[in-house]
PDB file of C-alpha atoms in Angstrom:
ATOM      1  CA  UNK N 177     -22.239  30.272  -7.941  1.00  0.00           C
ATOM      2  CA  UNK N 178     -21.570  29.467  -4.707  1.00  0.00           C
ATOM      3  CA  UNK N 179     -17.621  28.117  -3.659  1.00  0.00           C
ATOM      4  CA  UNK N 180     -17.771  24.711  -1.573  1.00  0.00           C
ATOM      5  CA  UNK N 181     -14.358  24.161   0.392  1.00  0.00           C
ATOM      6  CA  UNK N 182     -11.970  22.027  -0.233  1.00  0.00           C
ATOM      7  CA  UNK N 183     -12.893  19.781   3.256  1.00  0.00           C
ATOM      8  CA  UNK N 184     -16.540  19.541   2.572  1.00  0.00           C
ATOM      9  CA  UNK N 185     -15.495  18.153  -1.495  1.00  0.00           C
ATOM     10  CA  UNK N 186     -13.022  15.405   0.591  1.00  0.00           C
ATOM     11  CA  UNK N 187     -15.382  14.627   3.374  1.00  0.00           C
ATOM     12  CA  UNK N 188     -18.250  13.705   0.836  1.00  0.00           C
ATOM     13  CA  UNK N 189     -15.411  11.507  -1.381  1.00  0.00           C
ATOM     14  CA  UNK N 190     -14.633   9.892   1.554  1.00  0.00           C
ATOM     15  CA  UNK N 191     -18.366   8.956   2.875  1.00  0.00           C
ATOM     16  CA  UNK N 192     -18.938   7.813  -0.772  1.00  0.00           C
ATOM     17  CA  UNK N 193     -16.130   5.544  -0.139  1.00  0.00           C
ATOM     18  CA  UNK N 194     -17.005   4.517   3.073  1.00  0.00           C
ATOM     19  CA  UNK N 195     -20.877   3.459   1.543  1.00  0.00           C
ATOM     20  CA  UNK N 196     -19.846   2.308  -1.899  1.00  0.00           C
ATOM     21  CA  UNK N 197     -17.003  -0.151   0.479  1.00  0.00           C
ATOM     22  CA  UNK N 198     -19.919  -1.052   3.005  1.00  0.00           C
ATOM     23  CA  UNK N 199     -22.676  -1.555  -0.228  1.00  0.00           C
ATOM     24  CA  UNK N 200     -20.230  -4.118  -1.575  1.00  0.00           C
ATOM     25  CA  UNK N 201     -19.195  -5.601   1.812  1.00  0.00           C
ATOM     26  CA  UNK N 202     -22.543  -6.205   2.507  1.00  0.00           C
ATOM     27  CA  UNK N 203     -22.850  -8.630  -0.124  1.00  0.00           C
ATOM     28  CA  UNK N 204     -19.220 -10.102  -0.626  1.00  0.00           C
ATOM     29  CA  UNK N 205     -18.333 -10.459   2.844  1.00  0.00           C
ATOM     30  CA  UNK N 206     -21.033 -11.168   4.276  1.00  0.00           C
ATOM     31  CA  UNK N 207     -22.198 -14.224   2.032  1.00  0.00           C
ATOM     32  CA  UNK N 208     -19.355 -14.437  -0.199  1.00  0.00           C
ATOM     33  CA  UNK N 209     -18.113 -17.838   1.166  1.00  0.00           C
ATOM     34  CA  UNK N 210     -21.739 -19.732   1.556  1.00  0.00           C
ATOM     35  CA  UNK N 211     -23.278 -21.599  -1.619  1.00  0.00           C
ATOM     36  CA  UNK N 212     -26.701 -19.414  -3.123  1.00  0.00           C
ATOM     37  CA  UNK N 213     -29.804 -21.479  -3.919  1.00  0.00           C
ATOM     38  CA  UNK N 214     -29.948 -22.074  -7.275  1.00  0.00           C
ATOM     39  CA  UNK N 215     -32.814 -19.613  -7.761  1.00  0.00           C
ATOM     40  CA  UNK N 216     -30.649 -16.911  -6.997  1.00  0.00           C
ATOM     41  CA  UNK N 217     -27.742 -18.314  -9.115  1.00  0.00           C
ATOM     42  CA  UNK N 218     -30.123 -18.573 -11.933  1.00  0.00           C
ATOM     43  CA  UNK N 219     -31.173 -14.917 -11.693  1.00  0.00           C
ATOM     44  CA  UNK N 220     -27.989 -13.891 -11.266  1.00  0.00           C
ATOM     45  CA  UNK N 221     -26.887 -14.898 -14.775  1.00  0.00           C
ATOM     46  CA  UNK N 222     -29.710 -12.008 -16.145  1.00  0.00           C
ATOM     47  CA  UNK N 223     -28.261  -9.448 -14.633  1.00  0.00           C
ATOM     48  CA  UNK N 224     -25.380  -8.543 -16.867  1.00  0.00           C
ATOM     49  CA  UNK N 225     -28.731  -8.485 -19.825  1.00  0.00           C
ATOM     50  CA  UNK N 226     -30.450  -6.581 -17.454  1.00  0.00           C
ATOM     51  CA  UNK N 227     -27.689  -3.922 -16.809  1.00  0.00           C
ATOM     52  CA  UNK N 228     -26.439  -3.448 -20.686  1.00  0.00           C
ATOM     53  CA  UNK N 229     -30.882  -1.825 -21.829  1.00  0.00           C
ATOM     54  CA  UNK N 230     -30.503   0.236 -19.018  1.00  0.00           C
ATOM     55  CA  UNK N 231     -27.554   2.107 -19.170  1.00  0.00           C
ATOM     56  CA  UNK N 232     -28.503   2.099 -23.384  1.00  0.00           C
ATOM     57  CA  UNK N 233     -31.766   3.310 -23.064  1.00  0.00           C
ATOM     58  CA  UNK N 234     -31.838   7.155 -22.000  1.00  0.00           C
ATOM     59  CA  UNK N 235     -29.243   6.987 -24.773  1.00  0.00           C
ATOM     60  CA  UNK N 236     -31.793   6.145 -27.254  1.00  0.00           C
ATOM     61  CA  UNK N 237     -34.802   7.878 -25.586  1.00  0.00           C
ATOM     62  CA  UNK N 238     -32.938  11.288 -24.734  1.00  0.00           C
ATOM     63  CA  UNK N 239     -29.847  11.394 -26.465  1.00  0.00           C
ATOM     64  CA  UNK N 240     -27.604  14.176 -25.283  1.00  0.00           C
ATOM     65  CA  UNK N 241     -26.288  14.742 -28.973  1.00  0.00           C
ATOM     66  CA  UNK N 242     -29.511  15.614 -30.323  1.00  0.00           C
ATOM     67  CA  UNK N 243     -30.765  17.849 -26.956  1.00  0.00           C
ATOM     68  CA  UNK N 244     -32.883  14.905 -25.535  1.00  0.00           C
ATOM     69  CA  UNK N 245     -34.901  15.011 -29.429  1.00  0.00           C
ATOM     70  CA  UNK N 246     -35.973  11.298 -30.447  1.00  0.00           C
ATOM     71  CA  UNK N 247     -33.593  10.268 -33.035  1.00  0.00           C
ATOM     72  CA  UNK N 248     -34.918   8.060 -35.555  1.00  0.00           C
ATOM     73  CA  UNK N 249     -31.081   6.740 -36.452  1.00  0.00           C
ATOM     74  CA  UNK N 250     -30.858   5.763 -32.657  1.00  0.00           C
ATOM     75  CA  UNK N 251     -34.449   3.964 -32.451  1.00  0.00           C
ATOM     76  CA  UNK N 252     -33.375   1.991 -35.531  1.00  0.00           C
ATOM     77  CA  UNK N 253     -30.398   1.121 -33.690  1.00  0.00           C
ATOM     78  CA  UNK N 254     -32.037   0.005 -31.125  1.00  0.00           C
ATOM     79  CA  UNK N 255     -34.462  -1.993 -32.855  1.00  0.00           C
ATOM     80  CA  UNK N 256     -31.686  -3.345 -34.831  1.00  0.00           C
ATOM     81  CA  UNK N 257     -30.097  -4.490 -31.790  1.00  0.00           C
ATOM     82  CA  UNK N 258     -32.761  -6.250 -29.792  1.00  0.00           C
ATOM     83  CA  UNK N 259     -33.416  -8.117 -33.051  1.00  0.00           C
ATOM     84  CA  UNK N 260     -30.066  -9.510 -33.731  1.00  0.00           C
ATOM     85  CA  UNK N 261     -29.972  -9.899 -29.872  1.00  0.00           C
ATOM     86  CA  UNK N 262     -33.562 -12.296 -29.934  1.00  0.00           C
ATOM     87  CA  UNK N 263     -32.602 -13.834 -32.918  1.00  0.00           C
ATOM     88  CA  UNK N 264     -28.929 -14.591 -32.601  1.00  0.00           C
ATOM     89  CA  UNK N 265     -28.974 -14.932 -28.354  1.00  0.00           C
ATOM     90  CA  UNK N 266     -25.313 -13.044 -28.764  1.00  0.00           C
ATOM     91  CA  UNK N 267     -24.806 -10.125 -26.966  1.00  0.00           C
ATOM     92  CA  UNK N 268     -21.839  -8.998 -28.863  1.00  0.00           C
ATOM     93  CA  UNK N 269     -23.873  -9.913 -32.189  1.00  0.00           C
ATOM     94  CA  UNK N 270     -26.229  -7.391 -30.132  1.00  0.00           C
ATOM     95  CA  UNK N 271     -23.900  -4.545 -29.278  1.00  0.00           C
ATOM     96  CA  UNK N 272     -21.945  -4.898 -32.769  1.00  0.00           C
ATOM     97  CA  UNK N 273     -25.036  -5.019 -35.206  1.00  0.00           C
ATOM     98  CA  UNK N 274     -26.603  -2.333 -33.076  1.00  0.00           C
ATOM     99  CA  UNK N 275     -23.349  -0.209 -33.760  1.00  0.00           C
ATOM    100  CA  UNK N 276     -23.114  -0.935 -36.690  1.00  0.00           C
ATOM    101  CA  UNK N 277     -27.368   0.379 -37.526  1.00  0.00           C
ATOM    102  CA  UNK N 278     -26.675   3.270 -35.815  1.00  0.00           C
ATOM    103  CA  UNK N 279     -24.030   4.516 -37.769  1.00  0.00           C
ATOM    104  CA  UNK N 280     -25.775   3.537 -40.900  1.00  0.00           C
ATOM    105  CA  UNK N 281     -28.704   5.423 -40.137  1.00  0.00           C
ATOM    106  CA  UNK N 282     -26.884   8.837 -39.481  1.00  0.00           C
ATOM    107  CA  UNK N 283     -24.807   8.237 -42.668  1.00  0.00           C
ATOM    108  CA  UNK N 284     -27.993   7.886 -44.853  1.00  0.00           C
ATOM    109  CA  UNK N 285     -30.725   9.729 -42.627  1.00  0.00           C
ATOM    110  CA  UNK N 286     -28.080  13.293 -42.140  1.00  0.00           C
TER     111      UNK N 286
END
């Protein structure tokens, strides 16, 4: 295993400061203050129902519990989910009924 020093850990926190600050900058700064077409407004809204399946779904597809094994507990969660999710339009309903699937399918299924 090879050591890296101390300078080279801090000078790569710092650049990923530096680009994570200009990333955002980029974007807030820069057209912050100015009114988006209504398009972009529009899509805008999607993107917290966009960001919520993909941070979920290695979860369900390689979960790091089971040693990247499909889970049948998890699918069913999942499934679970996206149905209360269509058929209620809540995301919480979502998140909560999905919960609460995935813990009923590892108490019955283990």
């Amino acid at each position: 295993m090879t050591a890296i020093s101390d300078a080279k850990v801090w000078a790569v926190i710092i650049l990923l400061g530096i680009g994570t600050y200009l990333i955002r900058f980029s974007f807030l700064g820069l057209i912050g203050d100015r009114r988006l077409p209504p398009l972009v407004l529009r899509l805008l809204r999607f993107t917290p129902v966009a960001v919520l399946p993909a941070l979920v779904a290695p979860m369900v597809a390689w979960p790091a519990a089971t040693g990247g094994e499909l889970d049948p507990a998890r699918i069913l969660a999942a499934a679970a989910a996206a149905a209360i999710g269509i058929g209620t339009r809540s995301v919480l309903g979502a998140i909560a009924g999905g919960m609460a699937a995935l813990y009923l399918g590892i108490f019955v299924l283990f």
